[in-house]
PDB file of C-alpha atoms in Angstrom:
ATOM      1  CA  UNK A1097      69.791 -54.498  22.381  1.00 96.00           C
ATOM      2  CA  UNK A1098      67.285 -51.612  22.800  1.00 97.00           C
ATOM      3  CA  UNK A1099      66.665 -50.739  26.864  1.00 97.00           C
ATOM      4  CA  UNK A1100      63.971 -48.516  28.047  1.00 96.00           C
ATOM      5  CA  UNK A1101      65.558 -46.210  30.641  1.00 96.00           C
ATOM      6  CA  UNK A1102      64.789 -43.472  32.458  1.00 96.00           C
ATOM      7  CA  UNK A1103      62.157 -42.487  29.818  1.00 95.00           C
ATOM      8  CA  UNK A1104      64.515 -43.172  26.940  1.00 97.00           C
ATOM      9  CA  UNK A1105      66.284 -45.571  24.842  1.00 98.00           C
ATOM     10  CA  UNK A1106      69.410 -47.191  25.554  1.00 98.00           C
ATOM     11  CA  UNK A1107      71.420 -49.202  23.502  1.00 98.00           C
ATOM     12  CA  UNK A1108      73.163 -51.532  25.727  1.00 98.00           C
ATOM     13  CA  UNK A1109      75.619 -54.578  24.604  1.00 98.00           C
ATOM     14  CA  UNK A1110      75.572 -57.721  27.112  1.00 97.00           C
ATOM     15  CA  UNK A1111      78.953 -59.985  26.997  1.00 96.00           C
ATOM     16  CA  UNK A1112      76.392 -62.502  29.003  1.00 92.00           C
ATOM     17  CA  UNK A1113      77.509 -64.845  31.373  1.00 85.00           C
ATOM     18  CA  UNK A1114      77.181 -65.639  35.429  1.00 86.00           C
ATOM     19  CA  UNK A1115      79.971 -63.615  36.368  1.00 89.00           C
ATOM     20  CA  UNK A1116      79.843 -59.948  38.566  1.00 93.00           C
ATOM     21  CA  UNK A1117      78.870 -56.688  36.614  1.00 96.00           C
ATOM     22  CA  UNK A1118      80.773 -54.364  35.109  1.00 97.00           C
ATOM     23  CA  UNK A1119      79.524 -51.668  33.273  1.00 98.00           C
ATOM     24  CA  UNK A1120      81.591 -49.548  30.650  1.00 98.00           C
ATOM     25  CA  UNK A1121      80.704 -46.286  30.306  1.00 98.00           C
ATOM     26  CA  UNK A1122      82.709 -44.216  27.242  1.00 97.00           C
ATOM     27  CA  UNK A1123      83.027 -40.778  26.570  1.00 96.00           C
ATOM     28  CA  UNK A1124      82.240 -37.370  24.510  1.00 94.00           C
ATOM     29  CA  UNK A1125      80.792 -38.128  21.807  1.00 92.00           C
ATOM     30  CA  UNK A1126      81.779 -41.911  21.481  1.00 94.00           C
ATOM     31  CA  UNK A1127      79.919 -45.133  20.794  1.00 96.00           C
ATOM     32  CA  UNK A1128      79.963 -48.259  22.355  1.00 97.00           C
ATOM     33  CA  UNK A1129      81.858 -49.992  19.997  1.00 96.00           C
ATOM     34  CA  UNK A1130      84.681 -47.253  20.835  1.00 94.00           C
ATOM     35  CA  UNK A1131      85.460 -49.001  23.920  1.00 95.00           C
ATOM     36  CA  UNK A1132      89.035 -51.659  22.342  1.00 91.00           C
ATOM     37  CA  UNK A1133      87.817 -54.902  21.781  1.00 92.00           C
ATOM     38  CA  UNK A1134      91.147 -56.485  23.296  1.00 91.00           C
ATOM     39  CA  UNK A1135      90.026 -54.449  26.777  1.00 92.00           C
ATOM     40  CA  UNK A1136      86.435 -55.862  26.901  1.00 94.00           C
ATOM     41  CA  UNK A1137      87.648 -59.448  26.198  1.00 93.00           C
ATOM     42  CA  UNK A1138      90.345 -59.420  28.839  1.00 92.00           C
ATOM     43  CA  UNK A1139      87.400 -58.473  30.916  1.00 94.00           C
ATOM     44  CA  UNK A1140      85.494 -61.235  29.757  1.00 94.00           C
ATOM     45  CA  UNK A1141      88.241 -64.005  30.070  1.00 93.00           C
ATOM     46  CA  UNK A1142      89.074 -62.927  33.841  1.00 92.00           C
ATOM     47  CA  UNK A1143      85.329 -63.886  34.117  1.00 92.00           C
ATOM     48  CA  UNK A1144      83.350 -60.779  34.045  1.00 94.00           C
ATOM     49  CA  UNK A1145      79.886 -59.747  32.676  1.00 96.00           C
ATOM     50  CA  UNK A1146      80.696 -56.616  30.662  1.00 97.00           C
ATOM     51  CA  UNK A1147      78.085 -54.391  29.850  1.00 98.00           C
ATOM     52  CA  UNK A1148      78.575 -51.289  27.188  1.00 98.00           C
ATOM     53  CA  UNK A1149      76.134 -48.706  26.471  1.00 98.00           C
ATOM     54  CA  UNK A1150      75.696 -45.892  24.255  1.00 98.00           C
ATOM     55  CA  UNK A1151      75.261 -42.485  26.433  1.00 98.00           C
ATOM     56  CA  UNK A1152      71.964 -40.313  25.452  1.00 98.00           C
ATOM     57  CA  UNK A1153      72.900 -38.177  22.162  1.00 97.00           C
ATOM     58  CA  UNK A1154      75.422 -40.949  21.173  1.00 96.00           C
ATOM     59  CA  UNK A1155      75.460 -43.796  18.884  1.00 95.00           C
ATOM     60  CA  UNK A1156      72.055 -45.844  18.866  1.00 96.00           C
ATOM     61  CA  UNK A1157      70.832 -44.478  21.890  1.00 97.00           C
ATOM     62  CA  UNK A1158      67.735 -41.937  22.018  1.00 97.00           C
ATOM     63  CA  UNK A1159      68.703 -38.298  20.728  1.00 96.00           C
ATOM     64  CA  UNK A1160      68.035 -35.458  21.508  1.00 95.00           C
ATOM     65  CA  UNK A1161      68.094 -33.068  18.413  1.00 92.00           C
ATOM     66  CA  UNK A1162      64.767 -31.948  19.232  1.00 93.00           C
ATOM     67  CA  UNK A1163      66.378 -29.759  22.175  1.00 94.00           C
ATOM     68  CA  UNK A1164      68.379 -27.478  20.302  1.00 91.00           C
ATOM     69  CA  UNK A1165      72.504 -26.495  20.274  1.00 92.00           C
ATOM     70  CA  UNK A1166      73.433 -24.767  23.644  1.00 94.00           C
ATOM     71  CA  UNK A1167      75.918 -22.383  23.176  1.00 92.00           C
ATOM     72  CA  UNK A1168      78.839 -23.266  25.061  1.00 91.00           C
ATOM     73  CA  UNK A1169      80.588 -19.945  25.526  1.00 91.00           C
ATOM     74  CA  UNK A1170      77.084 -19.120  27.609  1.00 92.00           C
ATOM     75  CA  UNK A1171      77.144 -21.891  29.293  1.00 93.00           C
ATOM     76  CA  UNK A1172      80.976 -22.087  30.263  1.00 90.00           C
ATOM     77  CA  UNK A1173      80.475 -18.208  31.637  1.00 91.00           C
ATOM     78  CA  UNK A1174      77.647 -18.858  33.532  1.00 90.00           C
ATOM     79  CA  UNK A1175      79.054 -22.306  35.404  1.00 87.00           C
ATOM     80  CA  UNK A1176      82.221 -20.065  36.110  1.00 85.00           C
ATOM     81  CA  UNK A1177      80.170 -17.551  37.631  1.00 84.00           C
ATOM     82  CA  UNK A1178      78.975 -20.254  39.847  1.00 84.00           C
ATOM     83  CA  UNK A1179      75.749 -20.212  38.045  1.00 85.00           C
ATOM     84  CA  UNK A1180      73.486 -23.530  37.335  1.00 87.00           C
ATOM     85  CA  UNK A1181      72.718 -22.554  33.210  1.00 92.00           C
ATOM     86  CA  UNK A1182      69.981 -24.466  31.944  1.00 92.00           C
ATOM     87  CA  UNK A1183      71.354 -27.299  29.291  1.00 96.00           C
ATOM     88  CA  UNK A1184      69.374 -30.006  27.094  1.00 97.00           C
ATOM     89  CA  UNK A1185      70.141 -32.179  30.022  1.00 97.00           C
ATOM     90  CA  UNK A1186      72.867 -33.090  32.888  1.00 97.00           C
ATOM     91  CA  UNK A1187      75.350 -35.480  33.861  1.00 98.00           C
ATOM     92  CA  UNK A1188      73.133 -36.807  36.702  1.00 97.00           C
ATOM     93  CA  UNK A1189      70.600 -37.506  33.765  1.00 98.00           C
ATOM     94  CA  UNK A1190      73.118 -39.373  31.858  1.00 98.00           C
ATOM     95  CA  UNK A1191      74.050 -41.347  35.402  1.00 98.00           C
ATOM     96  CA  UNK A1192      70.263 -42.197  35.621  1.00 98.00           C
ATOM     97  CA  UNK A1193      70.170 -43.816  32.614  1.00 98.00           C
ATOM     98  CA  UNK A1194      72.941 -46.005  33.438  1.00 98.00           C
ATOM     99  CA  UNK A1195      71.252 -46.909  36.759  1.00 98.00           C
ATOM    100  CA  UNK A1196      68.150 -47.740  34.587  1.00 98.00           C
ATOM    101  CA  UNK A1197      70.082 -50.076  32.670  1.00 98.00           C
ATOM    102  CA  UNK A1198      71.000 -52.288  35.938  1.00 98.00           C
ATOM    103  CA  UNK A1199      67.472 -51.723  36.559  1.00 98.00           C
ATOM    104  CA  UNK A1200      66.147 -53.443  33.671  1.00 97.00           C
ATOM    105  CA  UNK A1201      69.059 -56.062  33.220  1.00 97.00           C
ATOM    106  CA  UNK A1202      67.949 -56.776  37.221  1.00 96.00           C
ATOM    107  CA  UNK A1203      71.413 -56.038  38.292  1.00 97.00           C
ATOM    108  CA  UNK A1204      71.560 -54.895  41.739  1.00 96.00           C
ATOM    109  CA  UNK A1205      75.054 -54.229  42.216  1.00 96.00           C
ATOM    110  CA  UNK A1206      78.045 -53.650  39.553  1.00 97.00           C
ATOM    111  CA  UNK A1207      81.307 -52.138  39.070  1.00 97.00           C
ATOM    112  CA  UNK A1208      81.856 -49.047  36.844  1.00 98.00           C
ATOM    113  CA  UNK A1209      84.359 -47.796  34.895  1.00 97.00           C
ATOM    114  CA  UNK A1210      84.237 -44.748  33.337  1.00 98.00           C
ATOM    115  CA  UNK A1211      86.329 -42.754  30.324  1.00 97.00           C
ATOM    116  CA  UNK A1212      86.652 -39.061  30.183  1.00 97.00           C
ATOM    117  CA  UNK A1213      83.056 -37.643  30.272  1.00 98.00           C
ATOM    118  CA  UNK A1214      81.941 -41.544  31.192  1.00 98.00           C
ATOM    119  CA  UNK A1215      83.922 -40.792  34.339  1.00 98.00           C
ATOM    120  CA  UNK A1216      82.222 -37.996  35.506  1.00 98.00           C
ATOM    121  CA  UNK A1217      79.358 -39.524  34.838  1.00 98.00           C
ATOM    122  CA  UNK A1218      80.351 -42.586  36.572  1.00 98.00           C
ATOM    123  CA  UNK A1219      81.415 -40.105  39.644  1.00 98.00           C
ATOM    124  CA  UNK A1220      77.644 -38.755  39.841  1.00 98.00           C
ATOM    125  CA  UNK A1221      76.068 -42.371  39.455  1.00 98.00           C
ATOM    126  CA  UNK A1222      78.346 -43.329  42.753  1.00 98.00           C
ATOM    127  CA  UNK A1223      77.021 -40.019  44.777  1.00 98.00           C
ATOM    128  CA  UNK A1224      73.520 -41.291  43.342  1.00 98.00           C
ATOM    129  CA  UNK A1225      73.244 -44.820  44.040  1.00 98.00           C
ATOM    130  CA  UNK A1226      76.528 -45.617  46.212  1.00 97.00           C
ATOM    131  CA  UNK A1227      74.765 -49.042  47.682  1.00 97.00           C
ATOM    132  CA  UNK A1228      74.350 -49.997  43.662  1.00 98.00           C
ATOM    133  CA  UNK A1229      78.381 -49.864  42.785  1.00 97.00           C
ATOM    134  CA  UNK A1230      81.251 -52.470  43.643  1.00 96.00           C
ATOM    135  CA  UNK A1231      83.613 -50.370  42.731  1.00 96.00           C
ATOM    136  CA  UNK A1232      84.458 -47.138  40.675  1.00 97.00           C
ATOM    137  CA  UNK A1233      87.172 -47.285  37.981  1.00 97.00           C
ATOM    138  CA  UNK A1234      87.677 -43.517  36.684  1.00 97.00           C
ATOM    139  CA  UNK A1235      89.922 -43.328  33.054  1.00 96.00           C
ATOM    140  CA  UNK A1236      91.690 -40.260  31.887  1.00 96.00           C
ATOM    141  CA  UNK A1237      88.021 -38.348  33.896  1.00 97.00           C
ATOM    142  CA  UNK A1238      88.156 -34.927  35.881  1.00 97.00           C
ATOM    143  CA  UNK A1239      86.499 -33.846  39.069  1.00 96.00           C
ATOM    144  CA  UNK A1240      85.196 -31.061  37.306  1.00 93.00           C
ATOM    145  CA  UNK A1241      86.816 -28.594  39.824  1.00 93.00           C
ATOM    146  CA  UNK A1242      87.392 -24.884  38.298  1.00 87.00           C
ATOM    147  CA  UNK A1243      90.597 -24.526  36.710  1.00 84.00           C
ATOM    148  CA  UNK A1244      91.602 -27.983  36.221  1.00 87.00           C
ATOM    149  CA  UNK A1245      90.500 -28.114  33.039  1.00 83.00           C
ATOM    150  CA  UNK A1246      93.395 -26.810  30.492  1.00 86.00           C
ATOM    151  CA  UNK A1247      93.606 -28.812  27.756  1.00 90.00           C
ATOM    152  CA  UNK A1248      97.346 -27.807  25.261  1.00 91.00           C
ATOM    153  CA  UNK A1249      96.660 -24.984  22.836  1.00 92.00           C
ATOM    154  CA  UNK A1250      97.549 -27.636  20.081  1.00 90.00           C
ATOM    155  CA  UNK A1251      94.653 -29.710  20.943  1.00 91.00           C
ATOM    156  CA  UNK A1252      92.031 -27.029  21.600  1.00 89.00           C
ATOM    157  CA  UNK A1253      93.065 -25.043  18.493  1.00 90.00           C
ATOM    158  CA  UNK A1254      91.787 -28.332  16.780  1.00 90.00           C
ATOM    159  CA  UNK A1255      88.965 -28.639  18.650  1.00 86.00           C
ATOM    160  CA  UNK A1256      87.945 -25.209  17.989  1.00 83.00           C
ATOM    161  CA  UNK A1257      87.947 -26.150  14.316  1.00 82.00           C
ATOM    162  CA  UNK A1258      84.671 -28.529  14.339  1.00 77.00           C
ATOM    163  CA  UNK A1259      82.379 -27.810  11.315  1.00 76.00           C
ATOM    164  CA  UNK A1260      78.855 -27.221  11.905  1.00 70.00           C
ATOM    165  CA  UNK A1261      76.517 -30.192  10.521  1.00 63.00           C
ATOM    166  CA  UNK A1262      76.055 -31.106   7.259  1.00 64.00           C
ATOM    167  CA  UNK A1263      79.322 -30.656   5.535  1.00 71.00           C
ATOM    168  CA  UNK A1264      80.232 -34.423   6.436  1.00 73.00           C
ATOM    169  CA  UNK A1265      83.489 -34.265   4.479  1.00 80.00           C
ATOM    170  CA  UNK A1266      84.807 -31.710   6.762  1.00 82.00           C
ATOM    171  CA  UNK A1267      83.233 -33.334  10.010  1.00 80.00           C
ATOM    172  CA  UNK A1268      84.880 -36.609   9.384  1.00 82.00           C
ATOM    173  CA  UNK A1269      88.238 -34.356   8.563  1.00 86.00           C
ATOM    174  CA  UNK A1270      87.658 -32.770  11.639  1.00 87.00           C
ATOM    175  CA  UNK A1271      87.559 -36.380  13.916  1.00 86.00           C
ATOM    176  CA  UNK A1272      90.463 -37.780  12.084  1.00 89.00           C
ATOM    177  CA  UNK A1273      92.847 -34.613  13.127  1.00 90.00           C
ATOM    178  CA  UNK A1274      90.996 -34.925  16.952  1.00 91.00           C
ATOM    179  CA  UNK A1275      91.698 -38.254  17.415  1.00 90.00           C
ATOM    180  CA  UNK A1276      95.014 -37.513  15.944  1.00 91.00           C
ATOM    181  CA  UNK A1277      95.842 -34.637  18.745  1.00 92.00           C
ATOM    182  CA  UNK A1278      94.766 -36.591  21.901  1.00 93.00           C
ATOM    183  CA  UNK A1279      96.814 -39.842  20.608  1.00 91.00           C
ATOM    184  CA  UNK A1280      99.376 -41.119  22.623  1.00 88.00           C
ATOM    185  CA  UNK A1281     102.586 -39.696  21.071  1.00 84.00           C
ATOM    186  CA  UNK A1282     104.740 -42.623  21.253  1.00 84.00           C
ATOM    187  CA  UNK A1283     102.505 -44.932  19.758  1.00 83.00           C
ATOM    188  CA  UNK A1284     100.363 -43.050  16.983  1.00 85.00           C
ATOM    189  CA  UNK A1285      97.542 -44.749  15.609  1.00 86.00           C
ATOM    190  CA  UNK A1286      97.912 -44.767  11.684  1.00 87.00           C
ATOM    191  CA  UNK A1287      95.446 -43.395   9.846  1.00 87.00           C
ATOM    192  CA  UNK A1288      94.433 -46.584   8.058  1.00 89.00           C
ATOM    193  CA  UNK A1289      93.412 -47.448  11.764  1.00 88.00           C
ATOM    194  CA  UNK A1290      91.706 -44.261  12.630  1.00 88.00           C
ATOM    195  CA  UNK A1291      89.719 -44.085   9.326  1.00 89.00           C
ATOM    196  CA  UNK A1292      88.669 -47.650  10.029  1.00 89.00           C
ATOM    197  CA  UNK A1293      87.446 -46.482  13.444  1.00 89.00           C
ATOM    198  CA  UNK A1294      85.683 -43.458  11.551  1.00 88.00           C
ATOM    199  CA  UNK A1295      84.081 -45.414   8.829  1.00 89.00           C
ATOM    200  CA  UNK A1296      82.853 -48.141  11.820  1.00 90.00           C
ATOM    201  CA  UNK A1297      80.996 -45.368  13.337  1.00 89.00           C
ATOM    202  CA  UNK A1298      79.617 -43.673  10.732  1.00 87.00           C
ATOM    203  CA  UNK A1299      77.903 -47.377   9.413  1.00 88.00           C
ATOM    204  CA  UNK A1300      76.374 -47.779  12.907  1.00 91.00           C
ATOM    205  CA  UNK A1301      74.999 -44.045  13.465  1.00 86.00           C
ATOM    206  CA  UNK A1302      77.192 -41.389  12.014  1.00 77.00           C
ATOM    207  CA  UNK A1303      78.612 -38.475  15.047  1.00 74.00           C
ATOM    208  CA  UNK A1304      76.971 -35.244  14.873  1.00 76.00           C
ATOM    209  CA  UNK A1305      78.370 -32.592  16.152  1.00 78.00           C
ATOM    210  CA  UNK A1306      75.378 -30.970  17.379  1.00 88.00           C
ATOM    211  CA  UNK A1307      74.859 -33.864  19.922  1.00 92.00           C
ATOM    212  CA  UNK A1308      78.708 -33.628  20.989  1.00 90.00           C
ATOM    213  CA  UNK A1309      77.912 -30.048  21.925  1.00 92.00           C
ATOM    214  CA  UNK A1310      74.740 -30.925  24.183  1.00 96.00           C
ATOM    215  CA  UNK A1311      77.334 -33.818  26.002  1.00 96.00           C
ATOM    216  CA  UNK A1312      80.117 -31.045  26.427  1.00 95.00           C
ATOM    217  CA  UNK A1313      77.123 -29.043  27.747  1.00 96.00           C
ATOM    218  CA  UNK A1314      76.493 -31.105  30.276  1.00 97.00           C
ATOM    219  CA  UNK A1315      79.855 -31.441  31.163  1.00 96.00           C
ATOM    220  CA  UNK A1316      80.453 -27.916  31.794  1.00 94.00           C
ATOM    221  CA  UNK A1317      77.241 -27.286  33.926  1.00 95.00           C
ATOM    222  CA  UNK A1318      77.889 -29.941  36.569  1.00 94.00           C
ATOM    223  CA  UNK A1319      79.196 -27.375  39.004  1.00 85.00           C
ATOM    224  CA  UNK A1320      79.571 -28.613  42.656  1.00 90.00           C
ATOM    225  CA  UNK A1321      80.380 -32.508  41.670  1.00 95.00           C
ATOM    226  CA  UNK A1322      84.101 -32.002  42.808  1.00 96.00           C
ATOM    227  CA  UNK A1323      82.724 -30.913  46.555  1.00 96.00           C
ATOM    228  CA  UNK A1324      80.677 -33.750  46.668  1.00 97.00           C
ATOM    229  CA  UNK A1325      83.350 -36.692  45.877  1.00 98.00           C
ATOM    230  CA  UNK A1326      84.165 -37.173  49.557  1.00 97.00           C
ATOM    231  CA  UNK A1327      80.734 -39.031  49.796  1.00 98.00           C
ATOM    232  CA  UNK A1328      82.265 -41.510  47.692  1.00 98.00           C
ATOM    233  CA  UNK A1329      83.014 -44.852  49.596  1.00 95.00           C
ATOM    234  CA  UNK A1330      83.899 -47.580  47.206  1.00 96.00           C
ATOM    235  CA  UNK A1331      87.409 -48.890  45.989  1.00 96.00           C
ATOM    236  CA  UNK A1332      88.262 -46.440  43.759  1.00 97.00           C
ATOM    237  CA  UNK A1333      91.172 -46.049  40.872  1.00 96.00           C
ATOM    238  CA  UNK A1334      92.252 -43.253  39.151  1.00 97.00           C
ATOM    239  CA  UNK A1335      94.023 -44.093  35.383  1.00 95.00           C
ATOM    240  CA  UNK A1336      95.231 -41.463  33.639  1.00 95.00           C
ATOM    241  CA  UNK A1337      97.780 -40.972  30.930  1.00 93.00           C
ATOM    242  CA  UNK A1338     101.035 -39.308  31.987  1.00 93.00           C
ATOM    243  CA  UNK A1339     101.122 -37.386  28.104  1.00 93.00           C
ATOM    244  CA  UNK A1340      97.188 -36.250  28.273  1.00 94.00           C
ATOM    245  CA  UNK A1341      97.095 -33.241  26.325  1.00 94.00           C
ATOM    246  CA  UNK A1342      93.362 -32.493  26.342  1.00 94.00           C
ATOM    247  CA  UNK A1343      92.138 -33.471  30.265  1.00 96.00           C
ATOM    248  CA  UNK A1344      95.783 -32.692  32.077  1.00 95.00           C
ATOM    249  CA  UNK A1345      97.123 -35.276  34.672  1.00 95.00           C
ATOM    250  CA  UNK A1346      96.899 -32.507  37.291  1.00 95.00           C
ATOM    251  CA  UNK A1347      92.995 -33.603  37.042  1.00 96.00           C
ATOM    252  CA  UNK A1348      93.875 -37.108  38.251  1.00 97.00           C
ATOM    253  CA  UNK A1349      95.833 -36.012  41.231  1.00 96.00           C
ATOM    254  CA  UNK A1350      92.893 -33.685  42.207  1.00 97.00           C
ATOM    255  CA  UNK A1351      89.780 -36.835  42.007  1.00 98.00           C
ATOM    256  CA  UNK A1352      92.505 -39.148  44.049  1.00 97.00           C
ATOM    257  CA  UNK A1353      92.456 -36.598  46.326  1.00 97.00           C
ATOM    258  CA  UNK A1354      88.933 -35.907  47.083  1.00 98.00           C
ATOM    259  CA  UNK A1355      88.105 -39.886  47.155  1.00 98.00           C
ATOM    260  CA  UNK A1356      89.212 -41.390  50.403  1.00 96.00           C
ATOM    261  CA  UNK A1357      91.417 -44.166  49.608  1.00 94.00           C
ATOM    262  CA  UNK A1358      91.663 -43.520  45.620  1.00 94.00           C
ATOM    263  CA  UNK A1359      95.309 -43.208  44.517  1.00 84.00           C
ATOM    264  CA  UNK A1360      96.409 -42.151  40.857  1.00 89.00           C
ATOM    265  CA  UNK A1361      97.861 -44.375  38.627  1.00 93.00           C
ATOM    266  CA  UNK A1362      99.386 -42.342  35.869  1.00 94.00           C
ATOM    267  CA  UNK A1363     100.364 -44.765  32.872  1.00 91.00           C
ATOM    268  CA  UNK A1364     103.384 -43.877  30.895  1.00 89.00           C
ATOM    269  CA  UNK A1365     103.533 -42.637  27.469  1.00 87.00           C
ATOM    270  CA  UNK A1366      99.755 -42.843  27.466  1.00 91.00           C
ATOM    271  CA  UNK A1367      97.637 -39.630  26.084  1.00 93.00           C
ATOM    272  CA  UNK A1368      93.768 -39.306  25.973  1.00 93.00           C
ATOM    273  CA  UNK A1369      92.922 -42.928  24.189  1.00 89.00           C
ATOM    274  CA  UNK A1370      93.588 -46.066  25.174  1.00 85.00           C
ATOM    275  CA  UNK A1371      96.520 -46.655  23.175  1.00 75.00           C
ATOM    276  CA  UNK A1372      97.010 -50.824  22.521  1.00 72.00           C
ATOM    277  CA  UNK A1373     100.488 -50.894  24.162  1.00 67.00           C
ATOM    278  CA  UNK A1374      98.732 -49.631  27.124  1.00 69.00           C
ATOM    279  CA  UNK A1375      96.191 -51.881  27.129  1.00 74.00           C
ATOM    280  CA  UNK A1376      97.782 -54.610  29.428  1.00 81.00           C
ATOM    281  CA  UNK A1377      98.876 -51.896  31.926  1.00 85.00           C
ATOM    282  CA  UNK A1378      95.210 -50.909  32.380  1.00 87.00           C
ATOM    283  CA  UNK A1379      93.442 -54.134  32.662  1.00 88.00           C
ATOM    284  CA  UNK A1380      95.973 -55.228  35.333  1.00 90.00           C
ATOM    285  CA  UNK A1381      94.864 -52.112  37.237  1.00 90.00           C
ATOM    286  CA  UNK A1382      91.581 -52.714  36.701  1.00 90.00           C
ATOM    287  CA  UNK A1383      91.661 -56.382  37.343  1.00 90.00           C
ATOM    288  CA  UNK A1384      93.499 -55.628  41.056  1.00 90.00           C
ATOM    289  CA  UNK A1385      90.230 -53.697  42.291  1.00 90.00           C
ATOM    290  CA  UNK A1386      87.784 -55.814  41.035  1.00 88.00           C
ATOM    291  CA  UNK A1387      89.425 -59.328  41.351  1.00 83.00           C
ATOM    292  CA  UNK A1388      88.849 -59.241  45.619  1.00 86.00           C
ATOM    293  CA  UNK A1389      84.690 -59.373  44.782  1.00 83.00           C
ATOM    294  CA  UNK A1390      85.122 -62.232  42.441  1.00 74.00           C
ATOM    295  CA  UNK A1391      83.717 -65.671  43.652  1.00 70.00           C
ATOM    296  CA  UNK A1392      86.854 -67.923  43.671  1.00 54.00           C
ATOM    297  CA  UNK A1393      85.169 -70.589  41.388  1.00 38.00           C
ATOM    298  CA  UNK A1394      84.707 -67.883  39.013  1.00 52.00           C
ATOM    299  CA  UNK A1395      88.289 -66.544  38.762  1.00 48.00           C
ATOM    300  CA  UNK A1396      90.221 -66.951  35.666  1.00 49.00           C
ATOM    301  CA  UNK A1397      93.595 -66.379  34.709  1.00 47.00           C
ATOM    302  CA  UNK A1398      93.562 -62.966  32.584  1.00 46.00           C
TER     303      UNK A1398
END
């Protein structure tokens, strides 16, 4: 369903029900439908209301072609330098828009959980709204602190590869061999499963890297978040994946560190996806934090 948030359009999928909130928020350049439908129904059985949304730029949400390609080497120079370079739009943006959402679904409280980029975003919605979040739930996310950031040469030298738009051969070359580097090593998606993923996401609304490059935009201008995460009061978990080659388990350590009470929870053999065998791991993690605000009538066994 369409949502009108924050001046734009959100695309926002409701698992319905009575149960507490939570709200899944995915990352660069994914879709809804990216979030493993095994993790959103374990959700669901343990009694929660999931909600999943597609981020501005992203899937079925509004986009924002009309503001141009930053160039990120400008824009990485100038947040180094301490600078605030002016992007398409911010992180904070992106967190307004999910606090619209609970705003038109009348939901006055919920808990987040955040992958990657979602979890930085799902960082700035807590230091915007804190009294509007049970609980924050950060996945495989960074602080944003300077130098954290080093993804393995293998990895980048792939990302450094994306086509411009309109070649959509190459593009869809390009996200198979991504998705390929940032998979968990010991348990490789095949590529039957990969192009299924592809081919799902090109029938709903087809990735363009153009928008990709306004999200990573974002990402690199939020300078200052990682000073700020002491404000941060709610139960908080930090999952990361022990073999992340593109945001580095160091990055976990450092968020844990700045939240008071957060603690990382590094998953074995676990890279930068949510690999199926470490599905149950995750969930369990997930379920611990939010099970304690979960009416008693209401609680299922997972």
């Amino acid at each position: 369903m369409q949502i009108e948030a924050n001046g734009i359009r959100i695309e926002v999928e409701d698992s319905g029900g009575d149960g507490p909130v939570v709200m899944l928020l995915m990352g660069l350049g994914g879709q809804l439908i990216h979030w493993p439908a095994a993790f959103v129904q374990a959700l669901v059985d343990a009694g929660w209301r999931v909600l999943r949304l597609d981020n501005r730029d992203a899937g079925l949400s509004s986009h924002f072609s009309a503001h141009g390609v930053p160039a990120i080497p400008w824009v990485a120079a100038q947040a180094w330098l301490g600078r605030r370079p002016r992007v398409p739009y911010t992180l904070g943006d992106m967190a307004r828009d999910a606090l619209g959402v609970l705003d038109a679904l009348g939901v006055a409280r919920a808990h987040v959980v955040g992958l990657s980029m979602g979890a930085m975003i799902a960082q700035r919605l807590a230091l915007l709204a804190p009294a509007r979040l049970w609980s924050l739930t950060c996945i495989s996310g960074c602080s944003g602190a300077r130098g954290l950031m080093k993804p393995q040469a293998s990895v980048l030298r792939v990302a450094a590869g994306k086509p411009r738009a309109g070649d959509d051969a190459a593009l869809a070359a390009y996200y198979l061999n991504f998705l390929r580097a940032i998979a968990s090593p010991r348990y490789p998606p095949s590529d039957a499963e990969l192009r299924d993923v592809l081919a799902r996401t090109a029938r709903r609304h087809a990735p363009h890297s153009d928008a990709t490059t306004r999200q990573l935009a974002a990402i690199l201008a939020d300078g200052g978040r990682a000073g700020q995460l002491a404000r941060i009061r709610c139960p908080t978990l930090v999952v990361h994946g022990a073999d992340d080659p593109w945001v580095p388990p160091a990055c976990a350590h450092d968020t844990a560190r700045r939240i008071a009470g957060a603690q990382p929870a590094l998953i074995p053999d676990m890279a930068h996806d949510l690999a199926p065998a470490g599905h149950p791991e995750i969930v369990r993690r997930v379920l611990a934090v939010l099970l304690p605000f979960l009416p008693s009538a209401q609680v299922h066994t997972p």
